[in-house]
Coordinates of C-alpha atoms and ligand atoms in Angstrom, one line a residue:
M136 CA 69.2 101.8 108.9
G137 CA 68.5 104.7 111.3
S138 CA 70.8 107.5 112.1
E139 CA 71.6 106.0 115.5
T140 CA 74.2 103.9 113.8
N141 CA 75.8 107.0 112.2
S142 CA 79.3 108.0 113.3
V143 CA 80.7 111.4 112.5
I144 CA 84.3 111.8 111.5
L145 CA 86.1 115.0 110.7
V146 CA 88.8 115.4 108.1
C147 CA 91.1 118.4 107.6
G148 CA 93.7 119.5 105.1
D149 CA 97.4 120.4 105.8
V150 CA 97.7 121.7 109.4
K151 CA 101.3 123.1 108.8
G152 CA 101.7 124.2 112.4
K153 CA 98.3 126.0 112.8
F154 CA 97.4 123.9 115.8
N155 CA 95.4 126.6 117.6
A156 CA 93.1 127.1 114.6
L157 CA 92.7 123.4 114.4
Y158 CA 91.9 123.2 118.1
N159 CA 89.3 126.0 117.9
K160 CA 87.5 124.5 114.9
A161 CA 87.6 121.0 116.3
K162 CA 86.1 122.3 119.6
S163 CA 83.2 124.1 118.0
T164 CA 82.5 121.2 115.6
V165 CA 82.6 118.5 118.4
E166 CA 80.0 120.7 120.3
K167 CA 77.9 121.0 117.2
F168 CA 77.7 117.3 116.2
K169 CA 77.1 114.5 118.6
N170 CA 79.0 111.3 118.0
V171 CA 82.2 112.6 116.6
K172 CA 84.6 109.6 116.6
A173 CA 87.8 111.2 115.3
L174 CA 89.5 114.0 113.5
F175 CA 91.9 112.9 110.7
C176 CA 94.6 115.3 109.5
I177 CA 96.0 114.6 106.1
G178 CA 98.8 116.4 104.1
E179 CA 101.5 118.0 106.2
F180 CA 100.8 118.2 110.0
F181 CA 103.9 120.1 111.0
G182 CA 105.1 123.2 109.2
E183 CA 107.9 125.7 109.3
N184 CA 106.8 127.2 112.5
N185 CA 105.5 124.8 115.2
E186 CA 105.5 126.9 118.3
E187 CA 101.8 126.2 118.9
W188 CA 102.5 122.5 119.2
D189 CA 104.4 122.8 122.6
P190 CA 101.3 123.0 124.9
F191 CA 99.8 119.9 123.2
R192 CA 103.0 118.0 123.3
K193 CA 103.4 118.7 127.0
G194 CA 99.8 117.8 127.8
E195 CA 98.9 121.3 128.9
K196 CA 96.3 121.6 126.2
R197 CA 94.2 118.7 124.9
F198 CA 92.2 118.3 121.7
P199 CA 88.4 117.7 122.3
C200 CA 88.5 114.4 120.3
S201 CA 91.0 111.8 119.1
I202 CA 93.3 113.2 116.4
Y203 CA 94.8 110.8 113.8
V204 CA 97.6 112.1 111.7
T205 CA 98.9 110.7 108.4
G206 CA 102.6 110.7 107.7
P207 CA 104.9 113.5 106.5
C208 CA 105.3 114.4 102.8
S209 CA 108.8 115.9 102.8
P210 CA 112.2 115.3 104.4
E211 CA 111.8 118.6 106.3
T212 CA 108.6 117.7 108.0
A213 CA 109.6 114.0 108.5
A214 CA 112.2 115.2 111.0
H215 CA 109.4 115.9 113.4
F216 CA 108.5 112.2 113.4
D217 CA 112.0 111.0 114.0
K218 CA 111.4 109.5 117.4
I219 CA 108.4 107.4 116.2
D220 CA 108.2 104.3 114.1
V221 CA 107.3 105.7 110.7
K222 CA 105.8 102.4 109.6
G223 CA 103.9 101.5 112.7
G224 CA 102.8 104.9 114.1
G225 CA 102.7 106.1 117.7
N226 CA 101.6 108.8 120.0
L227 CA 102.6 112.4 119.1
A228 CA 100.7 113.8 122.2
E229 CA 98.1 112.6 124.6
N230 CA 95.2 112.0 122.2
V231 CA 97.1 112.7 119.0
F232 CA 98.1 109.5 117.2
F233 CA 100.4 109.2 114.2
L234 CA 98.9 106.5 112.0
G235 CA 102.1 105.3 110.3
R236 CA 102.6 104.7 106.6
R237 CA 99.5 102.8 105.7
G238 CA 96.7 100.7 107.1
V239 CA 93.1 100.6 108.1
L240 CA 91.6 102.1 111.3
S241 CA 88.4 100.5 112.5
L242 CA 86.5 103.0 114.7
S243 CA 84.1 102.2 117.4
G244 CA 80.7 102.2 115.6
G245 CA 82.2 100.2 112.8
L246 CA 83.5 102.8 110.3
R247 CA 86.6 101.7 108.5
V248 CA 89.1 104.3 107.4
M249 CA 92.0 103.4 105.0
Y250 CA 95.0 105.6 104.8
L251 CA 98.2 105.9 102.8
S252 CA 100.7 108.5 104.0
G253 CA 103.2 110.6 102.2
L254 CA 104.1 110.8 98.5
Q255 CA 104.7 107.9 96.2
S256 CA 108.4 107.0 96.1
K257 CA 109.9 107.7 92.7
D258 CA 112.3 104.7 92.8
D259 CA 110.2 102.5 95.1
T260 CA 112.6 102.8 98.0
D261 CA 111.6 103.4 101.7
Q262 CA 111.8 107.0 102.8
T263 CA 110.1 108.3 105.9
W264 CA 107.9 110.6 103.8
T265 CA 107.1 108.2 100.9
F266 CA 105.1 105.0 100.2
A267 CA 106.1 102.2 97.9
R268 CA 104.6 99.6 95.7
R269 CA 104.4 97.1 98.6
D270 CA 102.2 99.5 100.6
Y271 CA 99.8 99.6 97.7
N272 CA 100.0 95.8 97.5
Y273 CA 99.1 95.5 101.1
L274 CA 96.1 97.9 101.0
S275 CA 94.8 96.5 97.7
E276 CA 94.0 93.2 99.3
L277 CA 91.9 94.6 102.1
K278 CA 88.1 94.7 102.1
Q279 CA 86.1 97.8 101.2
C280 CA 86.4 100.8 103.5
D281 CA 84.1 103.7 104.1
V282 CA 86.7 106.4 103.8
L283 CA 90.1 106.6 102.0
L284 CA 92.7 109.2 103.0
T285 CA 95.6 109.9 100.7
S286 CA 97.6 113.1 101.1
Q287 CA 98.5 112.9 97.4
W288 CA 95.7 113.4 94.8
P289 CA 94.7 110.5 92.6
Y290 CA 95.5 111.0 88.9
D291 CA 92.6 112.1 86.7
V292 CA 90.0 112.4 89.4
Y293 CA 88.5 115.6 87.8
K294 CA 88.3 114.0 84.3
K295 CA 84.5 113.8 84.2
A296 CA 83.9 117.1 86.0
D297 CA 82.8 120.3 84.2
K298 CA 84.7 122.4 86.7
K299 CA 88.4 121.6 86.8
P300 CA 90.6 122.4 89.7
N301 CA 92.7 125.5 89.5
L302 CA 96.1 123.8 89.3
S303 CA 99.1 124.1 87.0
D304 CA 100.0 121.4 84.5
D305 CA 103.1 120.5 86.5
V306 CA 101.1 120.0 89.6
I307 CA 98.6 117.8 87.8
K308 CA 101.4 115.7 86.3
G309 CA 102.5 114.9 89.8
H310 CA 99.2 113.3 90.8
C311 CA 99.4 109.6 91.5
K312 CA 98.1 106.8 89.3
T313 CA 98.7 104.2 91.9
I314 CA 96.2 106.0 94.2
S315 CA 93.7 106.1 91.3
V316 CA 94.0 102.3 91.0
L317 CA 93.7 101.8 94.8
A318 CA 90.5 103.9 94.7
Q319 CA 89.1 101.7 91.9
I320 CA 89.8 98.6 93.9
N321 CA 88.7 99.6 97.3
Q322 CA 85.8 101.8 96.1
P323 CA 85.5 103.9 99.3
R324 CA 82.4 106.2 99.8
Y325 CA 84.6 109.2 100.5
H326 CA 88.2 109.9 99.3
F327 CA 90.0 112.8 100.8
S328 CA 93.3 114.4 99.7
A329 CA 95.2 117.6 100.4
L330 CA 98.6 119.3 99.7
H331 CA 97.3 121.9 97.2
D332 CA 95.7 124.4 99.7
T333 CA 92.5 124.2 97.7
F334 CA 89.0 123.0 98.3
Y335 CA 87.8 121.0 95.4
Q336 CA 84.9 118.6 95.0
P337 CA 84.0 117.1 91.6
P338 CA 80.6 115.3 91.2
P339 CA 80.5 111.8 92.8
Y340 CA 81.4 109.0 90.5
R341 CA 80.0 105.4 90.2
N342 CA 82.1 102.4 91.0
S343 CA 81.9 98.8 89.5
K344 CA 80.2 97.6 92.8
G345 CA 77.5 100.2 92.2
N346 CA 78.2 102.6 95.1
V347 CA 79.5 106.1 94.6
T348 CA 82.7 107.8 95.7
R349 CA 82.9 111.4 96.6
F350 CA 86.3 112.9 96.2
I351 CA 87.1 116.0 98.3
S352 CA 90.3 118.0 98.5
L353 CA 90.7 120.2 101.5
A354 CA 92.5 123.5 101.9
N355 CA 95.2 124.3 104.5
V356 CA 94.0 124.7 108.1
G357 CA 93.1 128.3 109.0
K358 CA 92.4 129.4 105.4
K359 CA 89.6 132.1 105.5
S360 CA 88.1 131.7 102.0
E361 CA 88.0 128.0 101.5
K362 CA 86.8 124.9 103.3
W363 CA 89.5 123.0 105.2
M364 CA 87.5 120.8 107.6
Y365 CA 84.8 118.4 106.5
A366 CA 82.4 116.5 108.6
V367 CA 81.1 113.1 107.4
S368 CA 78.2 111.4 109.0
L369 CA 78.1 107.8 107.8
T370 CA 76.5 104.4 108.6
P371 CA 79.3 101.8 108.1
V372 CA 79.2 100.1 104.7
W373 CA 78.5 96.7 106.1
R374 CA 75.3 97.9 107.9
L375 CA 73.8 99.2 104.7
S376 CA 71.1 97.5 102.6
K377 CA 71.9 96.9 99.0
E378 CA 69.6 99.8 98.0
E379 CA 71.2 102.2 100.5
F380 CA 74.7 101.1 99.3
R381 CA 73.9 101.9 95.7
K382 CA 71.9 105.2 96.3
E383 CA 73.1 107.8 93.8
P384 CA 72.9 111.6 94.2
A385 CA 71.9 113.7 91.2
G386 CA 74.8 114.5 88.9
T387 CA 76.7 111.3 89.5
T388 CA 79.2 110.5 86.7
E389 CA 80.9 107.5 85.4
T390 CA 84.3 106.7 87.0
P391 CA 87.0 109.2 86.0
Y392 CA 89.7 106.4 86.0
T393 CA 89.2 105.3 82.5
G394 CA 90.9 105.4 79.1
P395 CA 93.8 103.5 77.6
E396 CA 96.5 105.2 79.7
M397 CA 94.8 104.4 83.0
T398 CA 93.8 100.9 82.0
K399 CA 97.4 100.0 81.0
F400 CA 98.8 101.4 84.2
A401 CA 96.2 99.5 86.3
A402 CA 96.9 96.3 84.4
A403 CA 100.7 96.7 85.2
L404 CA 99.6 96.7 88.9
G405 CA 97.7 93.5 88.4
Y406 CA 94.2 95.1 88.4
R407 CA 91.5 94.7 85.8
E408 CA 88.0 96.0 86.0
P409 CA 85.7 93.2 87.2
P410 CA 83.0 92.0 84.8
K411 CA 79.6 93.8 85.2
R412 CA 77.7 90.6 86.1
A413 CA 79.5 90.6 89.5
L414 CA 76.9 93.1 90.4
Q415 CA 73.9 90.9 89.7
K416 CA 75.3 87.9 91.4
A417 CA 75.5 89.6 94.7
D418 CA 72.1 88.7 96.3
D419 CA 73.0 88.8 99.9
S420 CA 74.2 92.3 100.7
R421 CA 76.3 91.3 103.7
Q422 CA 78.0 88.6 101.7
Y423 CA 78.5 91.1 98.9
F424 CA 80.5 93.5 101.0
Y425 CA 82.8 90.9 102.5
D426 CA 83.4 88.4 99.9
T427 CA 83.1 89.9 96.4
P428 CA 86.7 89.7 95.2
S429 CA 87.8 93.2 94.1
Q430 CA 90.8 91.8 92.2
P431 CA 89.7 88.8 90.2
T432 CA 92.9 88.5 88.2
K433 CA 95.2 88.5 91.2
T434 CA 96.5 85.2 92.7
K435 CA 96.2 85.0 96.5
R436 CA 99.2 85.0 98.7
K437 CA 100.4 81.5 99.5
H438 CA 102.1 81.9 102.8
S439 CA 99.2 82.9 104.9
E440 CA 96.9 80.7 106.9
I441 CA 94.0 82.8 106.0
S442 CA 94.4 82.9 102.2
K443 CA 95.1 79.1 102.0
E444 CA 91.5 78.3 102.6
P445 CA 88.9 79.5 100.1
D446 CA 86.1 81.5 101.5
N447 CA 83.4 79.3 100.0
E448 CA 84.8 76.1 101.6
V449 CA 82.3 74.0 103.4
I450 CA 82.9 74.5 107.1
P451 CA 83.5 71.2 108.9
K452 CA 81.8 70.4 112.2
M453 CA 84.0 70.0 115.3
P454 CA 86.2 68.1 115.9
Y455 CA 88.6 68.6 113.0
K456 CA 90.1 65.7 111.2
L457 CA 93.5 64.9 112.7
S458 CA 96.2 65.1 110.1
G459 CA 99.4 66.8 111.3
G460 CA 101.9 66.0 108.6
D461 CA 102.6 69.6 107.5
C462 CA 101.2 71.3 110.6
W463 CA 103.1 74.5 111.8
F464 CA 102.5 73.5 115.4
C465 CA 102.9 69.8 115.9
L466 CA 106.2 69.6 117.9
S467 CA 107.4 66.7 115.8
S468 CA 106.7 68.5 112.5
P469 CA 109.7 69.8 110.5
N470 CA 107.7 73.1 110.0
V471 CA 107.8 74.1 113.6
E472 CA 110.1 77.1 114.1
K473 CA 112.1 75.9 117.1
H474 CA 113.7 79.2 117.9
L475 CA 110.3 80.6 118.9
I476 CA 109.8 78.0 121.7
Y477 CA 110.6 79.0 125.2
N478 CA 109.4 76.1 127.3
I479 CA 108.6 72.5 126.5
G480 CA 106.6 70.2 128.8
T481 CA 105.4 66.6 128.4
N482 CA 102.2 67.2 126.5
A483 CA 102.3 70.9 125.8
Y484 CA 104.7 73.7 125.1
A485 CA 104.9 77.5 125.0
A486 CA 106.2 79.6 122.1
L487 CA 106.3 83.2 120.8
A488 CA 103.6 84.0 118.2
K489 CA 104.8 84.8 114.7
G490 CA 103.9 88.4 113.7
P491 CA 103.1 89.3 117.3
L492 CA 100.5 91.8 118.2
I493 CA 102.7 93.1 121.0
A494 CA 106.1 92.1 122.5
F495 CA 106.0 88.6 124.2
H496 CA 102.7 87.7 122.5
S497 CA 102.8 83.9 123.0
L498 CA 101.0 80.6 122.3
I499 CA 100.4 77.6 124.5
L500 CA 100.1 74.5 122.3
P501 CA 99.5 70.8 122.7
V502 CA 102.5 68.7 121.5
E503 CA 100.2 66.5 119.6
H504 CA 97.9 67.5 116.7
L505 CA 94.7 68.3 118.7
S506 CA 92.3 70.8 117.3
S507 CA 90.9 72.6 120.4
S508 CA 90.5 72.7 124.2
L509 CA 87.6 70.3 123.8
S510 CA 89.7 67.6 122.2
L511 CA 92.4 67.5 124.9
D512 CA 92.9 64.4 126.9
E513 CA 93.0 64.7 130.7
D514 CA 96.8 64.9 131.0
T515 CA 97.2 67.5 128.3
F516 CA 94.3 69.6 129.7
T517 CA 95.9 69.6 133.2
E518 CA 99.3 70.5 131.8
I519 CA 97.9 73.4 129.8
E520 CA 96.0 74.7 132.9
G521 CA 99.4 74.6 134.7
Y522 CA 101.0 76.6 131.9
K523 CA 98.4 79.2 132.3
V524 CA 99.2 79.6 136.0
K525 CA 102.9 79.8 135.4
I526 CA 102.6 82.2 132.5
R527 CA 100.4 84.5 134.4
A528 CA 103.0 84.5 137.2
M529 CA 105.8 85.1 134.8
F530 CA 104.1 88.1 133.2
D531 CA 103.0 89.4 136.6
S532 CA 106.7 89.6 137.5
M533 CA 107.3 91.6 134.3
N534 CA 104.5 93.9 135.2
F535 CA 101.9 92.7 132.8
S536 CA 98.4 91.2 133.1
V537 CA 97.4 88.5 130.7
V538 CA 94.4 87.8 128.4
F539 CA 94.1 84.3 127.0
F540 CA 92.3 83.7 123.7
E541 CA 91.3 80.6 121.8
R542 CA 89.7 80.6 118.4
N543 CA 88.2 77.2 117.6
Y544 CA 87.4 77.9 114.0
R545 CA 89.5 76.9 111.1
T546 CA 92.3 76.1 113.5
P547 CA 93.5 72.5 112.9
H548 CA 96.0 72.7 115.8
M549 CA 94.8 74.3 119.0
Q550 CA 96.5 77.5 119.9
L551 CA 95.8 79.2 123.2
Q552 CA 97.0 82.8 122.6
V553 CA 98.7 84.7 125.4
F554 CA 98.4 88.5 125.2
P555 CA 100.5 90.4 127.9
I556 CA 98.8 93.7 128.5
P557 CA 99.7 96.7 130.7
K558 CA 98.2 96.1 134.2
N559 CA 96.3 99.4 134.1
V560 CA 94.2 98.5 131.0
G561 CA 93.2 95.0 132.2
P562 CA 89.9 96.3 133.7
N563 CA 89.0 97.7 130.2
F564 CA 88.8 94.3 128.6
A565 CA 85.2 93.4 129.2
N566 CA 83.8 96.7 127.8
T567 CA 86.2 96.7 124.8
L568 CA 85.1 93.1 124.0
K569 CA 81.5 94.2 124.2
K570 CA 82.0 97.1 121.9
H571 CA 83.7 94.9 119.2
A572 CA 81.1 92.1 119.6
T573 CA 78.3 94.6 119.1
I574 CA 79.9 96.1 116.0
N575 CA 80.5 92.7 114.4
G576 CA 77.3 90.9 115.5
F577 CA 78.9 88.4 117.9
S578 CA 77.0 87.3 121.0
F579 CA 79.3 86.7 124.0
K580 CA 78.4 85.3 127.4
S581 CA 80.5 86.0 130.4
Y582 CA 81.2 83.6 133.3
D583 CA 83.2 83.4 136.5
S584 CA 86.4 81.6 135.5
A585 CA 86.7 79.9 138.9
T586 CA 83.4 78.1 138.6
T587 CA 82.7 77.6 134.9
H588 CA 84.7 75.7 132.3
L589 CA 84.4 75.9 128.6
K590 CA 83.3 72.3 128.2
S591 CA 80.2 72.8 130.3
V592 CA 79.1 75.7 128.1
I593 CA 79.7 74.7 124.5
S594 CA 76.9 73.1 122.5
P595 CA 77.9 70.3 120.2
E596 CA 75.8 71.9 117.5
C597 CA 78.0 75.1 117.1
I598 CA 80.5 75.3 114.4
G599 CA 83.2 76.7 116.6
Y600 CA 83.8 79.2 119.4
L601 CA 85.8 82.2 120.5
Y602 CA 87.1 82.1 124.1
F603 CA 88.6 84.9 126.1
E604 CA 89.9 84.6 129.6
D605 CA 90.6 88.1 131.0
S606 CA 92.8 89.3 133.9
E607 CA 89.8 90.1 136.1
G608 CA 88.6 86.5 136.7
Q609 CA 86.1 86.3 133.9
I610 CA 85.8 84.1 130.8
H611 CA 83.8 85.3 127.7
I612 CA 82.5 82.8 125.2
C613 CA 80.9 83.2 121.8
Q614 CA 79.5 80.1 120.1
L615 CA 79.7 80.6 116.4
D616 CA 77.1 80.1 113.8
K617 CA 77.2 80.7 110.1
Q618 CA 75.8 84.3 110.2
I619 CA 79.3 85.9 110.5
G620 CA 81.8 86.2 107.7
N621 CA 85.0 84.2 107.9
R622 CA 87.4 87.1 107.8
V623 CA 85.7 88.8 110.7
I624 CA 86.0 85.7 112.8
L625 CA 89.6 85.1 111.9
S626 CA 90.8 88.6 112.9
F627 CA 88.5 89.2 115.8
G628 CA 90.8 88.3 118.7
R629 CA 93.6 90.5 117.6
R630 CA 91.2 93.3 116.7
V631 CA 89.8 93.4 120.2
L632 CA 93.3 93.4 121.8
A633 CA 94.6 96.1 119.4
D634 CA 91.8 98.5 120.4
V635 CA 92.8 102.0 121.5
D636 CA 91.5 101.1 125.0
L637 CA 93.8 98.1 125.4
L638 CA 97.0 97.8 123.4
N639 CA 96.3 100.7 121.0
V640 CA 98.1 99.1 118.1
P641 CA 95.6 99.6 115.2
D642 CA 98.2 98.9 112.5
R643 CA 99.2 95.5 113.9
V644 CA 95.9 93.6 113.6
D645 CA 97.1 91.6 110.6
W646 CA 99.9 89.4 111.7
R647 CA 101.4 89.5 108.2
S648 CA 101.7 93.3 108.2
E649 CA 105.1 94.8 108.0
S650 CA 104.7 96.4 111.4
C651 CA 104.5 93.0 113.0
A652 CA 107.6 91.6 111.2
M653 CA 110.6 90.6 113.4
T654 CA 114.1 89.5 112.6
T655 CA 115.1 86.0 113.7
E656 CA 117.7 87.6 116.0
A657 CA 115.0 89.7 117.7
Q658 CA 112.8 86.6 118.1
I659 CA 115.7 84.6 119.6
A660 CA 116.4 87.5 122.1
M661 CA 112.8 87.7 123.1
A662 CA 112.4 83.9 123.5
S663 CA 115.6 83.8 125.7
K664 CA 114.2 86.5 128.0
L665 CA 111.1 84.4 128.6
K666 CA 113.2 81.2 129.0
K667 CA 115.0 83.0 131.8
N668 CA 111.9 84.4 133.4
F669 CA 109.8 81.2 133.2
P670 CA 108.9 79.9 136.7
S671 CA 110.6 76.6 137.4
Ligands
LIG744 ZN1 99.5 70.0 114.5

């Protein structure tokens, strides 16, 4: 692939209040490289003296690119984040975003950056500056990323290097084995850490998938004698050919995460090194990156819609077989969570989404087990169109615009998703969709919603479709073929809406993530607000 697909990201070590040094360096680096997508700050962002922060906080001074900050590593610095949701993240200043405890950020251009904030909790409890086993569990199930950011160092990372880091035994003992296992599972191309005010880079090491990982520790921001900011120019992993993916620089070593101690620890976390033949079986490089399981010994979670269906399942043609016995959405089914429903009609009803992307994220659903808009009878179709009008009016009165979304792919019961979005970002939708479609290889066509209906567009040959109806009078339709991976299709709608230019909630793409969890009480309160506001 040519360099036109390369994105540049910058990573720096502990800022510790040196915001002006960070600003100056970021400015000169952004001018030097084209295509800088973001600057990531790992380790401690705030320090003992944070006077330089004020102009940024007040918006008087602005960084030249988006800054993403991982979480605090001590109770003292955690106090600076106290007004923000530590798990979910939020804005620290105009273009300075706190990432929250852990997650993956997908940048425009397609680079995926995984991050794990703070230090590992000693007793597996939740502190604002620590991460726990469940955070590891969450990240260990995600697909391969280009870059991994952990403030804490992985245990043993220098084991195969001739030159060891200049650190005391006590410091080395504090390094994190859980992070070593995460690096073995995810096999990022770069792994950055901080916290020791030292620049250290052992030789790259080879992973079981055949690619190399470069580990780099960065010094504190502003240090004169050592490197504290690093620029990485990368083509996203999923755009690489197999040869490019496995290219090895001279001096590459075996993985440092070996030996009985490490193997025993990894096994206790449920990880075992995959057999070597997994490498030879991967003929299609695209397939390889998405679908090669990185944890062959681990059983998949049972409660999720996504994991229930194996990835190699034969994809049925539309329409789906009707069998609604244990459906989550058939109104007559015992599995329906009634407290989420806020309006019931004759043939359709409206309910809050579980694991919402944003407050009031809703679904319009047929009462009967019908698989998509295309399989609705005339009465149900008319009623759902009526729901759309009323729901737009309701959210308009609450100062929101609305984007509707339907994914007709592996969805046995039709769900028309309703995303309320701030009115000022409504016009951003078409461009944001275009950006994500390009990254993921989807081909969308746009139509005037007043004159075109889905039914007249969809070919009976396609295996499903994605349908968006924006707040600006346009519908956008992509007819699916078998070229695109299942997981990409399943998360696409939420991923687009979560974009920084729309709802800006990168940590909430996965509906099962902790940041999307709500108590039943909160769900009841939200549903009752919509019951009250629903137009009669
Ligand atoms: Zn159903």
